[in-house]
Amino acid sequence: MIKVGIVGGTGYTGVELLRLLSQHPEVSVEAITSRSETGVKVCDMYPNLRGHYNTLTFSEPDAKMLGAMDAVFFATPHGVAHALAGELLQNGTRVIDLSADFRLRDVDEWSHWYNQPHGAPELLNEAVYGLPEMHREAIKRARLIAVPGCYPTAVQLGYLPLLEAGLIDSTQLIADCKSGVTGAGRGAKVPSLLAEASESMKAYGASGHRHLPEIRQGLADIQGSSVGLTFVPHLTPMIRGIHATLYGKLKAEPQELQAQELQELFEARYANEPFVDVMPTGSHPETRSVKGINTCRLAVHRPDNGNTVVLSVIDNLVKGASGQAIQNLNLMFGLKETLGLDAPALMP
Amino acid sequence: MIKVGIVGGTGYTGVELLRLLSQHPEVSVEAITSRSETGVKVCDMYPNLRGHYNTLTFSEPDAKMLGAMDAVFFATPHGVAHALAGELLQNGTRVIDLSADFRLRDVDEWSHWYNQPHGAPELLNEAVYGLPEMHREAIKRARLIAVPGCYPTAVQLGYLPLLEAGLIDSTQLIADCKSGVTGAGRGAKVPSLLAEASESMKAYGASGHRHLPEIRQGLADIQGSSVGLTFVPHLTPMIRGIHATLYGKLKAEPQELQAQELQELFEARYANEPFVDVMPTGSHPETRSVKGINTCRLAVHRPDNGNTVVLSVIDNLVKGASGQAIQNLNLMFGLKETLGLDAPALMP
Amino acid sequence: MIKVGIVGGTGYTGVELLRLLSQHPEVSVEAITSRSETGVKVCDMYPNLRGHYNTLTFSEPDAKMLGAMDAVFFATPHGVAHALAGELLQNGTRVIDLSADFRLRDVDEWSHWYNQPHGAPELLNEAVYGLPEMHREAIKRARLIAVPGCYPTAVQLGYLPLLEAGLIDSTQLIADCKSGVTGAGRGAKVPSLLAEASESMKAYGASGHRHLPEIRQGLADIQGSSVGLTFVPHLTPMIRGIHATLYGKLKAEPQELQAQELQELFEARYANEPFVDVMPTGSHPETRSVKGINTCRLAVHRPDNGNTVVLSVIDNLVKGASGQAIQNLNLMFGLKETLGLDAPALMP
Amino acid sequence: MIKVGIVGGTGYTGVELLRLLSQHPEVSVEAITSRSETGVKVCDMYPNLRGHYNTLTFSEPDAKMLGAMDAVFFATPHGVAHALAGELLQNGTRVIDLSADFRLRDVDEWSHWYNQPHGAPELLNEAVYGLPEMHREAIKRARLIAVPGCYPTAVQLGYLPLLEAGLIDSTQLIADCKSGVTGAGRGAKVPSLLAEASESMKAYGASGHRHLPEIRQGLADIQGSSVGLTFVPHLTPMIRGIHATLYGKLKAEPQELQAQELQELFEARYANEPFVDVMPTGSHPETRSVKGINTCRLAVHRPDNGNTVVLSVIDNLVKGASGQAIQNLNLMFGLKETLGLDAPALMP
């Protein structure tokens, strides 16, 4: 069994790690930390876990104890992994960071968007961006994984085939994204109340959002050069799910590409990807079809006006966070990539 | 009192007309028709109307009875107004059609999208497109109004100042729209069930939708020439509301336009519009802020990448249908434009 | 115009007072106080009020300024009205308190449930319990009104005809109540987040709740002697609305009462009540049928087993708070009882 | 592997069987029937199953083909299992019926509530009511199982310890139940639309409901004599979940029973039940804590007025239908009772 610890387990990505790992045959959660809930059993805080983890109890974060693990997940606010990751790596513990701490290679950009100095620039060099559909081989060899953000995952998987094939004008990308409210975390904030957020839809961060530089960097890696992107996230009255609607202007020559050719491109690119499902031509994937699972479902459309539209849905807490983190762990430890991640979505 | 009739009053736009007109001091609803519900009292079908319209009863549609009205609203499936409008107009009854029957000037395009021959091409010439912010003077003189669709209203009001000022490339418009489920009507369809549509988000019609030609026509009228538009509607798990997120590429020269200048442009254009509310710079309007009312709230953003983003919200049943219909009626009969339409939104 | 002030206007009952009073032809809101939001315009905090109250701004609570009003509403946490009411009454300002400060006549019981000493026991004598269907004449003469709680309103109106007629065993009353989340207020608490409270149902306070003594007192007033009541409230995933399901064991003789006789009893009792709607035999009122309005809709059932079941729905923010407060104001100032309260519910 | 067939697999209990069985290591779904969807792949109808059951296709119901199975689940409208069960049993195929066809032992009562003659009275004698917490040993030996209804499961498990111990007056039971909308099935009906059922709460069947005789029969079996029950179900704006609030009047002697003693009674009764979770004293179980799983969570309260209140939550599609059906199958085939049913609930 692979012994793992979770740092900062009281948020939604923490409890989702516990839910998913309870079904993983090769992983044992040995420790979970939380300063605020030290001494509380996880099943007392999260009643869905009653009957599972009956003795697992939140403890103070402790580098020595965590250093005895094979791997440690960080499900923490930004900055925490900076402080602890180095010591863990020295002890031979692998680090899978669900926060943004190691996602951006540009230290200054990180500081700009997260309003604090970068705490571990010396580790950036070996951090691997944990999007297996792009970086599978590097992940297998990695000691430190930066798990992609939820929006960046949905957007990159949607644009990937088009950018790799050079079909669209990469200076004019538009990603209109809709997220359920768990994307805002478990903090007690008025705008996240049911009475405020239900029966309503709104954009936020329309003039700039933290995930923008991450998406730009990821798309540039795919593309091989910088991209121009407009990204507008929206708050949607549902618990889980991201729907990314991605617009791309076909280049001059590909103008003659028909829907069927785009379909084949997507199917070919993702033929061997266990967690990317290209739906049939003309489909409109629903976020509920991935509720609770690690799959990204895609559909590609070709309206008759020069654009292509890709629809990409994920569960923000699974493929957008905890599930993808486990997918990375499976790769790092030489396990079957889908281990513990193969149940169907809950529907309806 | 202005005597009005409603044809096809059992759907959501019908009951919304009744709700709004109950507060209108100058209108009396004298008749409401429904083949399927003939003989049923409206307050038995719609319990929110108990205590109002205590005797109003659905009757068979009857041209003579309707011809005795000052105005008739059509809240009907497509094609019904074609059959009846001509006779009513001859009797001097004004017609306010909430369906799509008279929205498109191009008969062939109408037939293409609605899968039937156009039933009254001879009336198209005098039909006025009932968007007061564009056609107020024509509406005042009109006998036949084509009330704009819900998506077209939200999209046109958002793009209007930018297109009139010639600031954006009108060949590359992208309108990403999100609608509550009442947009799909009151028909009993599996995809509209709470168990299917809640806790989920999906696009539909991504390769083409009936509102596309209407929006194109409206934007071309504003622009003075044809436009290139990609329009993707999405089903959102809420009852009411449309959120349109509108992307426009600023032309070369206006590239230097700052957020504040765009803000002033919008404020100036809508300074005298009673039902368009330009929110302060940096705002993100929520659909709930217009729940039940005839207002369109707008915000304009200027990310640092050559695009402008307009956020436009309406209540699809009010400014997107029944409220706008009453606004038209007020204009046609020389009443104060806001009469009966001045209550605040229900929030929370 | 009647000049009114609102103390503590940032919560849901405060904004609901503003929404409703904007439609009241005889009331002018002259002041609204909030320590935390002093200097903020109400329409900046509540975008549904944009276009209404364009200059009204939150101010520090100030007894002198409030003393210049004809009436002051308290939409405050418990204890605040105790401190201010006396001085206002001495100035001739009438007080309409939406909090629980003056609802219980028993000072000790109040202290027990609200965990603080009662701050104005000398005023209890003249406080009138503002349930017009029980105390209309006293309300007309009152200077100080204790507006009933939301659950107490729904429960008392449901049991009233049965208890007045002496038909049920008053020692065995069971009130199973379901409330939307605005009942928990606008405080930022984790259990009220959309991600926590939606897609779920739970009871709370099953072993005892603050509204229990108020309901007991009210039912005892109706009954003329103390009652035995079990009251279990439930949190329901919706914004507004209370559904009270009330069980009563018919006494020996009334066992032969049929559904029709119970129906007639209810209809007779409420024949002249403008805000109580007895629905036809066999009905099941929906909370949405009273969304935004001051009506209580009732239905009475008679299963064949010795019990009667009353279904009672209100909007917790209107008939359960702000609307009932205005109904009281109308009575106190000799206005038509329904003034400003006659729009239909928003549905769907 | 146990070969199973599913008759009538297009409804919510059908797809839920497929979802759960995909995780069952000892079961292989060999056939699924649907007259309306013959020839359609299950993963085309239910996108959450894409990647599972890639070839399983709806077929015409065929007794011979079904007779080759080890067990057949009926997820059908009432009456269908009557017609087919006999022949299957003769072939040695075990039948697990999720419909109401074999739940009531009284043929006349069945006909009364289901408006049709009973089609297989000769099988009633050997049908076992599939509530393992009551009838585990009989289930192990059974060939024909009547899976309990959703409300009856939640109600019986809640009252069971109290009735077995003889603590409450069984002539005065009151079960106030709240269900998510999947309880109404997947039929396209106006009242089940999101636009109608969300943001609202209502009772239904307050004067009588089909589950009433089933609950009465089950409680009488526990009690050893007939019971008096008032049962009112409510439609709640959520997809899944039942919350039963159960009221019982303590008999004279047990009046002195304290909360702690009731707690111990419940804990003792369910100490060895893998799917009943007695929560700590003072708890209020949430339906979301059992979303997607086969657990019933209970809490018992003792207000100070002679009553006891039991709170019982299940997922109506799992413990209330498909999960309990699989629990029965496990017992019938000598497997571990929890096999395939041990994942935690999805939360949030």
Short mmCIF file of C-alpha atoms in Angstrom, two decimals, chain B residues 37-271:
data_model
loop_
_atom_site.label_atom_id
_atom_site.label_comp_id
_atom_site.label_asym_id
_atom_site.label_seq_id
_atom_site.Cartn_x
_atom_site.Cartn_y
_atom_site.Cartn_z
CA GLU B 37 -58.26 24.86 -21.44
CA THR B 38 -61.53 26.35 -22.62
CA GLY B 39 -63.83 26.85 -19.68
CA VAL B 40 -61.10 26.82 -17.06
CA LYS B 41 -60.60 29.91 -14.94
CA VAL B 42 -57.14 31.38 -15.15
CA CYS B 43 -56.88 31.48 -11.37
CA ASP B 44 -57.59 27.76 -11.20
CA MET B 45 -54.75 27.02 -13.56
CA TYR B 46 -52.35 29.57 -12.06
CA PRO B 47 -52.77 29.77 -8.30
CA ASN B 48 -50.60 32.89 -8.09
CA LEU B 49 -53.53 34.66 -9.78
CA ARG B 50 -56.07 33.66 -7.13
CA GLY B 51 -57.54 36.89 -5.88
CA HIS B 52 -56.93 38.50 -9.27
CA TYR B 53 -58.94 37.90 -12.43
CA ASN B 54 -61.48 36.00 -10.38
CA THR B 55 -63.81 35.49 -13.30
CA LEU B 56 -61.49 35.49 -16.31
CA THR B 57 -61.87 32.17 -18.09
CA PHE B 58 -60.09 30.60 -21.03
CA SER B 59 -62.23 30.61 -24.14
CA GLU B 60 -61.97 29.33 -27.69
CA PRO B 61 -60.09 31.72 -29.94
CA ASP B 62 -62.70 33.71 -31.83
CA ALA B 63 -61.77 36.41 -34.32
CA LYS B 64 -64.93 38.39 -33.79
CA MET B 65 -64.59 38.54 -30.03
CA LEU B 66 -60.92 39.40 -30.35
CA GLY B 67 -61.76 42.04 -32.93
CA ALA B 68 -63.63 43.95 -30.25
CA MET B 69 -60.42 44.52 -28.36
CA ASP B 70 -58.15 47.52 -28.62
CA ALA B 71 -55.14 45.25 -28.71
CA VAL B 72 -54.44 41.55 -28.80
CA PHE B 73 -51.30 39.82 -27.55
CA PHE B 74 -50.26 36.57 -29.19
CA ALA B 75 -48.47 34.26 -26.77
CA THR B 76 -48.72 31.37 -29.16
CA PRO B 77 -46.64 28.78 -30.95
CA HIS B 78 -45.21 29.90 -34.25
CA GLY B 79 -47.71 30.21 -37.08
CA VAL B 80 -50.83 31.10 -35.08
CA ALA B 81 -50.45 34.85 -35.35
CA HIS B 82 -49.99 34.52 -39.10
CA ALA B 83 -53.49 33.15 -39.36
CA LEU B 84 -55.29 35.70 -37.22
CA ALA B 85 -53.37 38.96 -37.36
CA GLY B 86 -54.66 40.19 -40.70
CA GLU B 87 -58.31 40.05 -39.76
CA LEU B 88 -57.67 41.76 -36.45
CA LEU B 89 -55.76 44.58 -38.06
CA GLN B 90 -58.59 45.11 -40.50
CA ASN B 91 -60.91 45.55 -37.55
CA GLY B 92 -58.64 48.19 -36.13
CA THR B 93 -57.29 45.97 -33.37
CA ARG B 94 -53.61 46.33 -32.80
CA VAL B 95 -51.55 43.18 -32.66
CA ILE B 96 -48.59 42.57 -30.37
CA ASP B 97 -47.07 39.24 -31.29
CA LEU B 98 -44.73 37.57 -28.82
CA SER B 99 -44.04 34.68 -31.16
CA ALA B 100 -41.50 34.74 -33.97
CA ASP B 101 -44.11 35.10 -36.71
CA PHE B 102 -43.21 38.61 -37.79
CA ARG B 103 -39.65 38.96 -36.56
CA LEU B 104 -37.76 38.00 -39.71
CA ARG B 105 -38.21 40.11 -42.81
CA ASP B 106 -36.86 37.37 -45.05
CA VAL B 107 -39.70 34.95 -45.74
CA ASP B 108 -37.44 32.17 -46.88
CA GLU B 109 -35.26 32.38 -43.85
CA TRP B 110 -38.35 32.24 -41.66
CA SER B 111 -39.55 29.14 -43.46
CA HIS B 112 -36.16 27.53 -43.18
CA TRP B 113 -35.89 27.94 -39.41
CA TYR B 114 -39.53 27.32 -38.53
CA ASN B 115 -40.14 24.47 -40.94
CA GLN B 116 -43.34 25.78 -42.42
CA PRO B 117 -44.39 28.25 -45.09
CA HIS B 118 -44.82 31.82 -43.92
CA GLY B 119 -48.53 32.43 -43.44
CA ALA B 120 -48.76 36.18 -43.81
CA PRO B 121 -45.98 37.65 -45.93
CA GLU B 122 -48.24 40.55 -46.91
CA LEU B 123 -48.10 41.88 -43.35
CA LEU B 124 -44.33 41.87 -43.01
CA ASN B 125 -44.08 45.28 -44.49
CA GLU B 126 -45.86 46.98 -41.70
CA ALA B 127 -44.64 44.83 -38.83
CA VAL B 128 -42.38 46.80 -36.52
CA TYR B 129 -39.66 45.07 -34.56
CA GLY B 130 -40.57 45.97 -31.00
CA LEU B 131 -37.23 46.89 -29.50
CA PRO B 132 -37.98 50.39 -28.19
CA GLU B 133 -34.33 51.24 -27.67
CA MET B 134 -33.96 50.98 -31.46
CA HIS B 135 -37.39 51.66 -32.92
CA ARG B 136 -39.34 53.76 -30.46
CA GLU B 137 -40.86 56.17 -32.95
CA ALA B 138 -41.95 53.45 -35.33
CA ILE B 139 -43.50 51.53 -32.46
CA LYS B 140 -45.61 54.53 -31.49
CA ARG B 141 -47.18 54.51 -34.93
CA ALA B 142 -47.35 50.74 -35.40
CA ARG B 143 -50.39 48.52 -35.72
CA LEU B 144 -48.44 45.27 -35.68
CA ILE B 145 -45.51 44.60 -33.37
CA ALA B 146 -43.10 41.69 -33.51
CA VAL B 147 -41.85 41.48 -29.96
CA PRO B 148 -38.15 40.49 -30.01
CA GLY B 149 -37.04 37.11 -28.73
CA CYS B 150 -35.37 36.80 -25.37
CA TYR B 151 -31.83 36.11 -26.56
CA PRO B 152 -32.07 38.75 -29.30
CA THR B 153 -33.10 41.38 -26.76
CA ALA B 154 -30.19 40.70 -24.43
CA VAL B 155 -27.68 40.50 -27.27
CA GLN B 156 -28.80 43.54 -29.23
CA LEU B 157 -28.94 45.83 -26.20
CA GLY B 158 -25.43 44.75 -25.28
CA TYR B 159 -23.86 45.31 -28.69
CA LEU B 160 -25.87 48.39 -29.61
CA PRO B 161 -23.53 51.15 -28.34
CA LEU B 162 -20.42 49.43 -29.72
CA LEU B 163 -21.89 48.86 -33.17
CA GLU B 164 -23.46 52.27 -33.45
CA ALA B 165 -20.11 53.82 -32.58
CA GLY B 166 -18.35 51.54 -35.03
CA LEU B 167 -15.82 50.41 -32.45
CA ILE B 168 -15.75 46.66 -32.97
CA ASP B 169 -15.13 44.32 -35.86
CA SER B 170 -18.65 43.34 -36.78
CA THR B 171 -17.52 40.27 -38.65
CA GLN B 172 -16.31 38.56 -35.50
CA LEU B 173 -19.04 38.83 -32.92
CA ILE B 174 -19.42 36.07 -30.37
CA ALA B 175 -22.47 35.87 -28.14
CA ASP B 176 -22.31 33.23 -25.43
CA CYS B 177 -25.74 33.14 -23.80
CA LYS B 178 -27.13 31.37 -20.76
CA SER B 179 -30.85 30.97 -20.16
CA GLY B 180 -33.06 29.70 -17.39
CA VAL B 181 -35.36 26.81 -18.25
CA THR B 182 -38.53 28.82 -18.79
CA GLY B 183 -36.92 29.74 -22.08
CA ALA B 184 -37.82 26.22 -23.20
CA GLY B 185 -41.49 26.81 -22.46
CA ARG B 186 -44.01 24.93 -20.38
CA GLY B 187 -44.09 21.79 -22.51
CA ALA B 188 -43.69 18.50 -20.69
CA LYS B 189 -40.34 17.33 -22.01
CA VAL B 190 -37.89 15.02 -20.26
CA PRO B 191 -34.86 17.32 -20.63
CA SER B 192 -36.77 20.08 -18.82
CA LEU B 193 -37.52 17.98 -15.74
CA LEU B 194 -35.97 19.17 -12.50
CA ALA B 195 -34.30 15.77 -12.20
CA GLU B 196 -32.62 16.27 -15.59
CA ALA B 197 -31.93 19.99 -15.83
CA SER B 198 -30.95 20.96 -12.31
CA GLU B 199 -27.39 20.56 -11.07
CA SER B 200 -26.17 20.70 -14.66
CA MET B 201 -25.20 23.07 -17.45
CA LYS B 202 -25.17 22.38 -21.15
CA ALA B 203 -25.04 24.16 -24.46
CA TYR B 204 -27.61 23.50 -27.16
CA GLY B 205 -27.95 24.51 -30.77
CA ALA B 206 -24.21 25.12 -30.94
CA SER B 207 -24.28 24.49 -34.67
CA GLY B 208 -27.32 26.73 -35.28
CA HIS B 209 -30.37 28.07 -33.41
CA ARG B 210 -33.59 29.83 -34.43
CA HIS B 211 -32.65 33.05 -32.70
CA LEU B 212 -29.48 33.34 -34.76
CA PRO B 213 -31.08 34.90 -37.89
CA GLU B 214 -33.12 37.27 -35.72
CA ILE B 215 -30.05 38.48 -33.89
CA ARG B 216 -28.13 38.78 -37.15
CA GLN B 217 -30.90 40.84 -38.70
CA GLY B 218 -31.15 43.09 -35.66
CA LEU B 219 -27.42 43.68 -35.42
CA ALA B 220 -27.25 44.35 -39.15
CA ASP B 221 -29.96 46.98 -38.73
CA ILE B 222 -27.90 48.66 -36.05
CA GLN B 223 -24.67 48.32 -37.98
CA GLY B 224 -26.04 49.20 -41.37
CA SER B 225 -24.49 46.13 -42.94
CA SER B 226 -24.40 42.42 -42.37
CA VAL B 227 -22.52 41.02 -39.41
CA GLY B 228 -20.67 37.80 -38.63
CA LEU B 229 -21.94 36.21 -35.46
CA THR B 230 -21.34 33.03 -33.53
CA PHE B 231 -24.15 32.41 -31.04
CA VAL B 232 -24.18 29.58 -28.53
CA PRO B 233 -27.08 29.31 -26.07
CA HIS B 234 -26.81 27.31 -22.84
CA LEU B 235 -29.40 25.82 -20.53
CA THR B 236 -28.83 26.97 -16.95
CA PRO B 237 -30.38 25.43 -13.84
CA MET B 238 -32.61 28.32 -12.86
CA ILE B 239 -36.19 29.29 -13.63
CA ARG B 240 -35.77 32.75 -15.14
CA GLY B 241 -33.05 34.89 -16.51
CA ILE B 242 -30.73 35.34 -19.43
CA HIS B 243 -27.08 36.22 -19.13
CA ALA B 244 -25.46 37.21 -22.42
CA THR B 245 -21.69 37.45 -22.50
CA LEU B 246 -20.74 39.37 -25.60
CA TYR B 247 -17.30 39.46 -27.10
CA GLY B 248 -16.14 42.08 -29.56
CA LYS B 249 -12.75 42.70 -31.09
CA LEU B 250 -11.93 46.38 -30.93
CA LYS B 251 -10.90 47.84 -34.26
CA ALA B 252 -7.35 49.04 -34.76
CA GLU B 253 -7.84 52.61 -33.71
CA PRO B 254 -10.13 52.06 -30.75
CA GLN B 255 -7.50 49.69 -29.35
CA GLU B 256 -6.46 52.53 -27.15
CA LEU B 257 -9.89 52.97 -25.72
CA GLN B 258 -9.86 52.47 -22.02
CA ALA B 259 -12.51 51.00 -19.81
CA GLN B 260 -13.65 54.41 -18.71
CA GLU B 261 -14.32 55.60 -22.26
CA LEU B 262 -16.37 52.52 -23.00
CA GLN B 263 -18.28 53.09 -19.79
CA GLU B 264 -19.10 56.63 -20.83
CA LEU B 265 -20.20 55.48 -24.25
CA PHE B 266 -22.69 53.07 -22.72
CA GLU B 267 -23.92 55.56 -20.16
CA ALA B 268 -24.48 58.20 -22.79
CA ARG B 269 -26.30 55.88 -25.16
CA TYR B 270 -28.71 54.68 -22.51
CA ALA B 271 -29.03 57.84 -20.44
#
